[in-house]
């Protein structure tokens, strides 16, 4: 993966399924929506400077990954509210044993789901997950490893509410090598899914292959309130003639 997104994600956790006794901070101040102030400090309840959170997805067809009727998860990336972003902030938390951590936390259902829907194009899921964690989520504000499970669960929960395949299909936009689509039709279908906010639509050689759903969040990234916001990044797709290749 070549994407580097950063890190000041506030990840204070309120609940773990492990029964672990770590003293996790509970966010008690959900009042300020991220990206709404230029002079904030990061706290466990306020994501700064990475206040825009992007739930990013892939449609991979060469080679194909994941179910034929679903997009797959890329990650959850903080953006500095303006299209720029930071890189990895905490190398001490760049764990490479994500599966082991999730298993140790008893999150077997989450891991099984990730093995189906959060897959690496080269088949190296473990490295992909470690990359997504280390670059985009590891933060100094929470106890080592405990927050790993909460992060992956949150990304999966967001993804489950953003069924790109279904939203496009409902608008008659289906993978078909003999059809092409317009950017405005794809945007309309996906904005509809995203509370009316515009969505980043990415193409590779004129073929649809990524979408990013932007949010601001009041509270922390795990249990704060997510609010859909417009994309900060302009589409690189052509206006018309966009392909949507079958897997
Ligand atoms: C913050 O938001 C979370 C998620 O909606 C909620 O569970 C929690 O009670 C809220 N805390 C406060 C202090 O409002
Ligand atoms: C809540 O958090 C915001 C942003 O960090 C801060 O400006 C505000 O003073 C906080 N309010 C309380 C009651 O702590
Ligand atoms: C994961 O790796 C870290 C070192 O990066 C190690 O301290 C920890 O024990 C490992 N966790 C599990 C559950 O294997």
mmCIF file of C-alpha atoms and ligand atoms in Angstrom:
data_model
loop_
_atom_site.group_PDB
_atom_site.id
_atom_site.type_symbol
_atom_site.label_atom_id
_atom_site.label_comp_id
_atom_site.label_asym_id
_atom_site.label_seq_id
_atom_site.Cartn_x
_atom_site.Cartn_y
_atom_site.Cartn_z
ATOM 1 C CA UNK A 1 0.000 0.000 0.000
ATOM 2 C CA UNK A 2 1.386 3.360 -0.912
ATOM 3 C CA UNK A 3 -1.036 5.550 0.992
ATOM 4 C CA UNK A 4 0.231 7.353 4.033
ATOM 5 C CA UNK A 5 -2.276 9.017 6.213
ATOM 6 C CA UNK A 6 -1.839 9.937 9.745
ATOM 7 C CA UNK A 7 -2.407 9.719 13.059
ATOM 8 C CA UNK A 8 -3.822 12.064 15.600
ATOM 9 C CA UNK A 9 -6.898 9.903 16.015
ATOM 10 C CA UNK A 10 -8.498 10.185 19.390
ATOM 11 C CA UNK A 11 -9.237 6.625 20.315
ATOM 12 C CA UNK A 12 -10.343 6.664 23.926
ATOM 13 C CA UNK A 13 -12.253 3.468 24.420
ATOM 14 C CA UNK A 14 -15.276 2.862 26.558
ATOM 15 C CA UNK A 15 -15.662 -0.869 26.240
ATOM 16 C CA UNK A 16 -13.567 -3.879 25.439
ATOM 17 C CA UNK A 17 -14.786 -7.406 25.051
ATOM 18 C CA UNK A 18 -11.604 -8.747 26.601
ATOM 19 C CA UNK A 19 -12.450 -8.113 30.177
ATOM 20 C CA UNK A 20 -8.952 -6.657 30.361
ATOM 21 C CA UNK A 21 -8.557 -4.318 33.283
ATOM 22 C CA UNK A 22 -6.778 -1.466 31.519
ATOM 23 C CA UNK A 23 -7.875 1.915 32.768
ATOM 24 C CA UNK A 24 -9.252 3.269 29.532
ATOM 25 C CA UNK A 25 -10.241 6.881 29.339
ATOM 26 C CA UNK A 26 -13.891 7.547 28.728
ATOM 27 C CA UNK A 27 -14.730 10.562 26.656
ATOM 28 C CA UNK A 28 -16.948 12.874 28.670
ATOM 29 C CA UNK A 29 -17.082 15.829 26.333
ATOM 30 C CA UNK A 30 -18.636 15.227 22.952
ATOM 31 C CA UNK A 31 -19.457 18.857 22.438
ATOM 32 C CA UNK A 32 -17.056 19.979 19.732
ATOM 33 C CA UNK A 33 -17.256 18.714 16.178
ATOM 34 C CA UNK A 34 -13.806 18.135 14.672
ATOM 35 C CA UNK A 35 -12.550 20.517 11.954
ATOM 36 C CA UNK A 36 -14.586 23.366 13.449
ATOM 37 C CA UNK A 37 -11.740 25.291 15.073
ATOM 38 C CA UNK A 38 -8.300 26.283 13.844
ATOM 39 C CA UNK A 39 -6.569 26.418 17.225
ATOM 40 C CA UNK A 40 -7.423 23.240 19.070
ATOM 41 C CA UNK A 41 -5.173 20.778 20.803
ATOM 42 C CA UNK A 42 -5.817 17.052 20.438
ATOM 43 C CA UNK A 43 -7.561 15.435 23.399
ATOM 44 C CA UNK A 44 -9.167 12.061 23.866
ATOM 45 C CA UNK A 45 -12.418 13.730 22.813
ATOM 46 C CA UNK A 46 -11.241 15.938 19.995
ATOM 47 C CA UNK A 47 -9.451 14.778 16.852
ATOM 48 C CA UNK A 48 -6.836 17.309 15.866
ATOM 49 C CA UNK A 49 -5.251 18.030 13.465
ATOM 50 C CA UNK A 50 -6.655 14.957 11.694
ATOM 51 C CA UNK A 51 -10.265 15.955 12.259
ATOM 52 C CA UNK A 52 -11.744 14.668 9.024
ATOM 53 C CA UNK A 53 -12.076 10.892 9.045
ATOM 54 C CA UNK A 54 -12.318 9.023 5.772
ATOM 55 C CA UNK A 55 -13.804 5.551 5.536
ATOM 56 C CA UNK A 56 -12.046 4.355 2.404
ATOM 57 C CA UNK A 57 -13.029 1.438 0.166
ATOM 58 C CA UNK A 58 -11.677 -0.462 -2.819
ATOM 59 C CA UNK A 59 -13.183 -2.129 -5.857
ATOM 60 C CA UNK A 60 -10.327 -4.396 -6.953
ATOM 61 C CA UNK A 61 -10.636 -6.379 -10.158
ATOM 62 C CA UNK A 62 -7.031 -7.009 -11.210
ATOM 63 C CA UNK A 63 -6.721 -9.291 -9.359
ATOM 64 C CA UNK A 64 -10.209 -9.405 -7.871
ATOM 65 C CA UNK A 65 -10.482 -9.342 -4.086
ATOM 66 C CA UNK A 66 -13.385 -9.988 -1.742
ATOM 67 C CA UNK A 67 -16.986 -10.931 -2.558
ATOM 68 C CA UNK A 68 -18.214 -10.220 -6.105
ATOM 69 C CA UNK A 69 -21.117 -8.191 -4.739
ATOM 70 C CA UNK A 70 -19.265 -6.020 -2.256
ATOM 71 C CA UNK A 71 -16.594 -3.372 -2.145
ATOM 72 C CA UNK A 72 -13.785 -4.038 0.348
ATOM 73 C CA UNK A 73 -12.325 -2.002 3.201
ATOM 74 C CA UNK A 74 -9.223 0.094 2.769
ATOM 75 C CA UNK A 75 -9.194 1.869 6.141
ATOM 76 C CA UNK A 76 -10.146 4.855 8.263
ATOM 77 C CA UNK A 77 -7.839 7.808 7.648
ATOM 78 C CA UNK A 78 -7.536 11.133 9.419
ATOM 79 C CA UNK A 79 -7.185 14.189 7.176
ATOM 80 C CA UNK A 80 -6.286 17.681 8.409
ATOM 81 C CA UNK A 81 -9.678 19.058 7.351
ATOM 82 C CA UNK A 82 -8.124 20.413 4.147
ATOM 83 C CA UNK A 83 -6.966 17.464 2.044
ATOM 84 C CA UNK A 84 -3.511 17.301 3.679
ATOM 85 C CA UNK A 85 -2.529 14.755 6.261
ATOM 86 C CA UNK A 86 0.262 13.621 8.584
ATOM 87 C CA UNK A 87 2.249 10.420 8.513
ATOM 88 C CA UNK A 88 2.772 7.750 11.161
ATOM 89 C CA UNK A 89 3.080 9.348 14.582
ATOM 90 C CA UNK A 90 3.880 6.541 16.961
ATOM 91 C CA UNK A 91 6.365 3.911 15.864
ATOM 92 C CA UNK A 92 6.175 2.240 19.263
ATOM 93 C CA UNK A 93 2.643 1.196 18.340
ATOM 94 C CA UNK A 94 3.337 0.009 14.845
ATOM 95 C CA UNK A 95 2.295 -3.543 15.741
ATOM 96 C CA UNK A 96 2.656 -6.233 13.130
ATOM 97 C CA UNK A 97 0.590 -8.847 14.974
ATOM 98 C CA UNK A 98 -2.919 -7.529 14.461
ATOM 99 C CA UNK A 99 -4.506 -11.002 14.149
ATOM 100 C CA UNK A 100 -2.855 -12.132 17.375
ATOM 101 C CA UNK A 101 -4.058 -9.034 19.212
ATOM 102 C CA UNK A 102 -7.631 -9.434 17.963
ATOM 103 C CA UNK A 103 -7.591 -13.142 18.829
ATOM 104 C CA UNK A 104 -6.212 -12.404 22.303
ATOM 105 C CA UNK A 105 -9.085 -9.913 22.751
ATOM 106 C CA UNK A 106 -11.614 -12.581 21.799
ATOM 107 C CA UNK A 107 -12.626 -10.753 18.658
ATOM 108 C CA UNK A 108 -12.906 -13.823 16.453
ATOM 109 C CA UNK A 109 -16.022 -12.682 14.602
ATOM 110 C CA UNK A 110 -14.328 -9.397 13.747
ATOM 111 C CA UNK A 111 -11.268 -11.217 12.428
ATOM 112 C CA UNK A 112 -13.411 -13.565 10.320
ATOM 113 C CA UNK A 113 -15.240 -10.572 8.840
ATOM 114 C CA UNK A 114 -11.957 -8.806 8.097
ATOM 115 C CA UNK A 115 -10.605 -11.914 6.349
ATOM 116 C CA UNK A 116 -13.530 -11.608 3.937
ATOM 117 C CA UNK A 117 -14.011 -7.838 3.566
ATOM 118 C CA UNK A 118 -10.664 -6.219 4.518
ATOM 119 C CA UNK A 119 -8.371 -8.005 2.134
ATOM 120 C CA UNK A 120 -5.035 -7.168 0.606
ATOM 121 C CA UNK A 121 -4.721 -7.235 -3.167
ATOM 122 C CA UNK A 122 -1.567 -9.345 -2.869
ATOM 123 C CA UNK A 123 -3.099 -11.700 -0.334
ATOM 124 C CA UNK A 124 -1.050 -10.372 2.573
ATOM 125 C CA UNK A 125 -3.847 -9.232 4.876
ATOM 126 C CA UNK A 126 -1.694 -9.149 7.997
ATOM 127 C CA UNK A 127 0.758 -6.674 6.490
ATOM 128 C CA UNK A 128 -2.095 -4.559 5.109
ATOM 129 C CA UNK A 129 -3.824 -4.372 8.511
ATOM 130 C CA UNK A 130 -0.565 -3.537 10.275
ATOM 131 C CA UNK A 131 0.027 -0.781 7.717
ATOM 132 C CA UNK A 132 -3.464 0.658 8.172
ATOM 133 C CA UNK A 133 -3.075 0.537 11.936
ATOM 134 C CA UNK A 134 0.477 1.870 12.173
ATOM 135 C CA UNK A 135 0.106 4.665 9.631
ATOM 136 C CA UNK A 136 -3.417 5.830 10.237
ATOM 137 C CA UNK A 137 -4.459 5.030 13.775
ATOM 138 C CA UNK A 138 -1.713 4.434 16.345
ATOM 139 C CA UNK A 139 -1.902 7.232 18.835
ATOM 140 C CA UNK A 140 -0.193 7.977 22.117
ATOM 141 C CA UNK A 141 -3.385 8.679 24.050
ATOM 142 C CA UNK A 142 -4.482 5.131 24.874
ATOM 143 C CA UNK A 143 -2.896 2.031 26.427
ATOM 144 C CA UNK A 144 -0.788 -0.212 24.187
ATOM 145 C CA UNK A 145 -2.706 -2.764 22.105
ATOM 146 C CA UNK A 146 -6.013 -2.367 23.886
ATOM 147 C CA UNK A 147 -7.232 0.150 21.328
ATOM 148 C CA UNK A 148 -6.315 -2.011 18.354
ATOM 149 C CA UNK A 149 -9.493 -4.048 18.577
ATOM 150 C CA UNK A 150 -11.681 -0.986 19.018
ATOM 151 C CA UNK A 151 -10.170 0.632 15.963
ATOM 152 C CA UNK A 152 -10.692 -2.344 13.661
ATOM 153 C CA UNK A 153 -14.216 -2.872 14.998
ATOM 154 C CA UNK A 154 -15.088 0.796 14.383
ATOM 155 C CA UNK A 155 -13.861 0.693 10.807
ATOM 156 C CA UNK A 156 -15.870 -2.466 10.153
ATOM 157 C CA UNK A 157 -18.974 -0.913 11.742
ATOM 158 C CA UNK A 158 -18.685 2.187 9.533
ATOM 159 C CA UNK A 159 -18.114 0.025 6.459
ATOM 160 C CA UNK A 160 -21.228 -2.049 7.192
ATOM 161 C CA UNK A 161 -23.271 1.161 7.040
ATOM 162 C CA UNK A 162 -21.718 2.167 3.717
ATOM 163 C CA UNK A 163 -22.717 -0.541 1.247
ATOM 164 C CA UNK A 164 -21.338 1.036 -1.902
ATOM 165 C CA UNK A 165 -22.219 -1.925 -4.103
ATOM 166 C CA UNK A 166 -25.860 -1.870 -3.039
ATOM 167 C CA UNK A 167 -26.209 1.921 -3.314
ATOM 168 C CA UNK A 168 -24.829 1.901 -6.844
ATOM 169 C CA UNK A 169 -26.929 -1.118 -7.848
ATOM 170 C CA UNK A 170 -30.068 0.614 -6.569
ATOM 171 C CA UNK A 171 -29.308 3.396 -9.061
ATOM 172 C CA UNK A 172 -28.785 0.908 -11.893
ATOM 173 C CA UNK A 173 -24.990 1.147 -11.682
ATOM 174 C CA UNK A 174 -23.683 -2.415 -11.741
ATOM 175 C CA UNK A 175 -20.364 -3.989 -12.771
ATOM 176 C CA UNK A 176 -20.712 -4.660 -16.494
ATOM 177 C CA UNK A 177 -17.933 -4.716 -19.049
ATOM 178 C CA UNK A 178 -20.298 -3.533 -21.785
ATOM 179 C CA UNK A 179 -21.550 -0.386 -19.977
ATOM 180 C CA UNK A 180 -20.129 2.925 -18.850
ATOM 181 C CA UNK A 181 -21.454 5.478 -16.371
ATOM 182 C CA UNK A 182 -21.275 9.195 -15.693
ATOM 183 C CA UNK A 183 -19.529 10.694 -12.672
ATOM 184 C CA UNK A 184 -22.650 12.665 -11.766
ATOM 185 C CA UNK A 185 -24.807 9.515 -11.656
ATOM 186 C CA UNK A 186 -22.262 7.711 -9.475
ATOM 187 C CA UNK A 187 -21.958 10.786 -7.219
ATOM 188 C CA UNK A 188 -25.746 11.071 -6.875
ATOM 189 C CA UNK A 189 -26.074 7.420 -5.839
ATOM 190 C CA UNK A 190 -23.264 7.616 -3.287
ATOM 191 C CA UNK A 191 -24.236 11.022 -1.848
ATOM 192 C CA UNK A 192 -27.638 9.536 -1.261
ATOM 193 C CA UNK A 193 -25.980 6.839 0.861
ATOM 194 C CA UNK A 194 -23.857 9.445 2.683
ATOM 195 C CA UNK A 195 -26.568 11.733 4.032
ATOM 196 C CA UNK A 196 -26.426 14.061 1.036
ATOM 197 C CA UNK A 197 -22.702 14.805 1.395
ATOM 198 C CA UNK A 198 -20.480 14.372 -1.655
ATOM 199 C CA UNK A 199 -18.112 11.421 -1.795
ATOM 200 C CA UNK A 200 -14.623 11.059 -3.270
ATOM 201 C CA UNK A 201 -14.805 8.780 -6.316
ATOM 202 C CA UNK A 202 -11.506 7.361 -7.549
ATOM 203 C CA UNK A 203 -10.673 5.793 -10.895
ATOM 204 C CA UNK A 204 -7.714 3.916 -12.278
ATOM 205 C CA UNK A 205 -7.398 4.173 -16.070
ATOM 206 C CA UNK A 206 -10.981 5.412 -16.262
ATOM 207 C CA UNK A 207 -12.317 2.498 -14.253
ATOM 208 C CA UNK A 208 -14.021 2.956 -10.890
ATOM 209 C CA UNK A 209 -11.805 1.557 -8.104
ATOM 210 C CA UNK A 210 -12.058 3.619 -4.880
ATOM 211 C CA UNK A 211 -14.502 5.616 -2.796
ATOM 212 C CA UNK A 212 -13.812 7.707 0.307
ATOM 213 C CA UNK A 213 -16.589 8.784 2.688
ATOM 214 C CA UNK A 214 -15.645 11.867 4.732
ATOM 215 C CA UNK A 215 -16.802 12.570 8.283
ATOM 216 C CA UNK A 216 -16.236 15.018 11.084
ATOM 217 C CA UNK A 217 -16.656 13.579 14.559
ATOM 218 C CA UNK A 218 -17.850 14.999 17.870
ATOM 219 C CA UNK A 219 -16.050 13.073 20.591
ATOM 220 C CA UNK A 220 -13.483 10.395 19.923
ATOM 221 C CA UNK A 221 -13.104 8.252 16.845
ATOM 222 C CA UNK A 222 -14.428 5.127 18.547
ATOM 223 C CA UNK A 223 -17.636 6.216 20.221
ATOM 224 C CA UNK A 224 -18.084 9.812 19.085
ATOM 225 C CA UNK A 225 -20.880 11.007 16.836
ATOM 226 C CA UNK A 226 -19.943 10.844 13.168
ATOM 227 C CA UNK A 227 -21.310 13.492 10.850
ATOM 228 C CA UNK A 228 -21.092 13.014 7.082
ATOM 229 C CA UNK A 229 -19.337 15.903 5.322
ATOM 230 C CA UNK A 230 -18.440 16.667 1.708
ATOM 231 C CA UNK A 231 -15.308 15.230 0.159
ATOM 232 C CA UNK A 232 -12.143 17.331 0.456
ATOM 233 C CA UNK A 233 -10.558 15.600 -2.524
ATOM 234 C CA UNK A 234 -11.613 16.071 -6.123
ATOM 235 C CA UNK A 235 -12.393 13.007 -8.216
ATOM 236 C CA UNK A 236 -9.793 11.854 -10.727
ATOM 237 C CA UNK A 237 -12.423 10.095 -12.846
ATOM 238 C CA UNK A 238 -13.580 11.352 -16.231
ATOM 239 C CA UNK A 239 -17.026 12.990 -16.294
ATOM 240 C CA UNK A 240 -18.423 10.328 -18.604
ATOM 241 C CA UNK A 241 -17.495 6.893 -19.897
ATOM 242 C CA UNK A 242 -16.505 5.506 -16.482
ATOM 243 C CA UNK A 243 -16.093 1.751 -16.453
ATOM 244 C CA UNK A 244 -17.145 -0.490 -13.546
ATOM 245 C CA UNK A 245 -15.470 -3.802 -14.190
ATOM 246 C CA UNK A 246 -16.956 -7.053 -12.886
ATOM 247 C CA UNK A 247 -14.855 -8.939 -10.327
HETATM 248 C C1 LIG B 1 -20.569 10.674 23.875
HETATM 249 O O1 LIG B 1 -21.097 9.977 22.756
HETATM 250 C C2 LIG B 1 -21.204 8.603 22.965
HETATM 251 C C3 LIG B 1 -21.668 7.976 21.671
HETATM 252 O O2 LIG B 1 -22.832 8.572 21.203
HETATM 253 C C4 LIG B 1 -22.181 8.320 24.106
HETATM 254 O O3 LIG B 1 -22.243 6.949 24.354
HETATM 255 C C5 LIG B 1 -21.681 9.029 25.346
HETATM 256 O O4 LIG B 1 -22.622 8.859 26.364
HETATM 257 C C6 LIG B 1 -21.496 10.500 25.061
HETATM 258 N N1 LIG B 1 -20.951 11.147 26.242
HETATM 259 C C7 LIG B 1 -21.424 12.307 26.655
HETATM 260 C C8 LIG B 1 -20.774 12.838 27.892
HETATM 261 O O5 LIG B 1 -22.334 12.900 26.108
HETATM 262 C C1 LIG B 2 -15.022 20.305 25.440
HETATM 263 O O1 LIG B 2 -13.992 20.183 24.457
HETATM 264 C C2 LIG B 2 -13.773 21.382 23.694
HETATM 265 C C3 LIG B 2 -12.775 21.018 22.614
HETATM 266 O O2 LIG B 2 -11.636 20.418 23.111
HETATM 267 C C4 LIG B 2 -13.279 22.484 24.618
HETATM 268 O O3 LIG B 2 -13.098 23.669 23.855
HETATM 269 C C5 LIG B 2 -14.333 22.707 25.689
HETATM 270 O O4 LIG B 2 -13.827 23.649 26.599
HETATM 271 C C6 LIG B 2 -14.643 21.401 26.425
HETATM 272 N N1 LIG B 2 -15.742 21.602 27.336
HETATM 273 C C7 LIG B 2 -15.707 21.142 28.569
HETATM 274 C C8 LIG B 2 -16.927 21.416 29.378
HETATM 275 O O5 LIG B 2 -14.752 20.517 29.011
HETATM 276 C C1 LIG B 3 2.044 -8.271 19.722
HETATM 277 O O1 LIG B 3 3.349 -7.746 19.515
HETATM 278 C C2 LIG B 3 3.846 -6.979 20.597
HETATM 279 C C3 LIG B 3 5.202 -6.423 20.183
HETATM 280 O O2 LIG B 3 5.018 -5.524 19.138
HETATM 281 C C4 LIG B 3 3.984 -7.883 21.829
HETATM 282 O O3 LIG B 3 4.446 -7.117 22.917
HETATM 283 C C5 LIG B 3 2.628 -8.476 22.145
HETATM 284 O O4 LIG B 3 2.757 -9.414 23.208
HETATM 285 C C6 LIG B 3 2.009 -9.165 20.947
HETATM 286 N N1 LIG B 3 0.624 -9.469 21.275
HETATM 287 C C7 LIG B 3 0.087 -10.687 21.089
HETATM 288 C C8 LIG B 3 -1.335 -10.855 21.503
HETATM 289 O O5 LIG B 3 0.691 -11.616 20.589
#
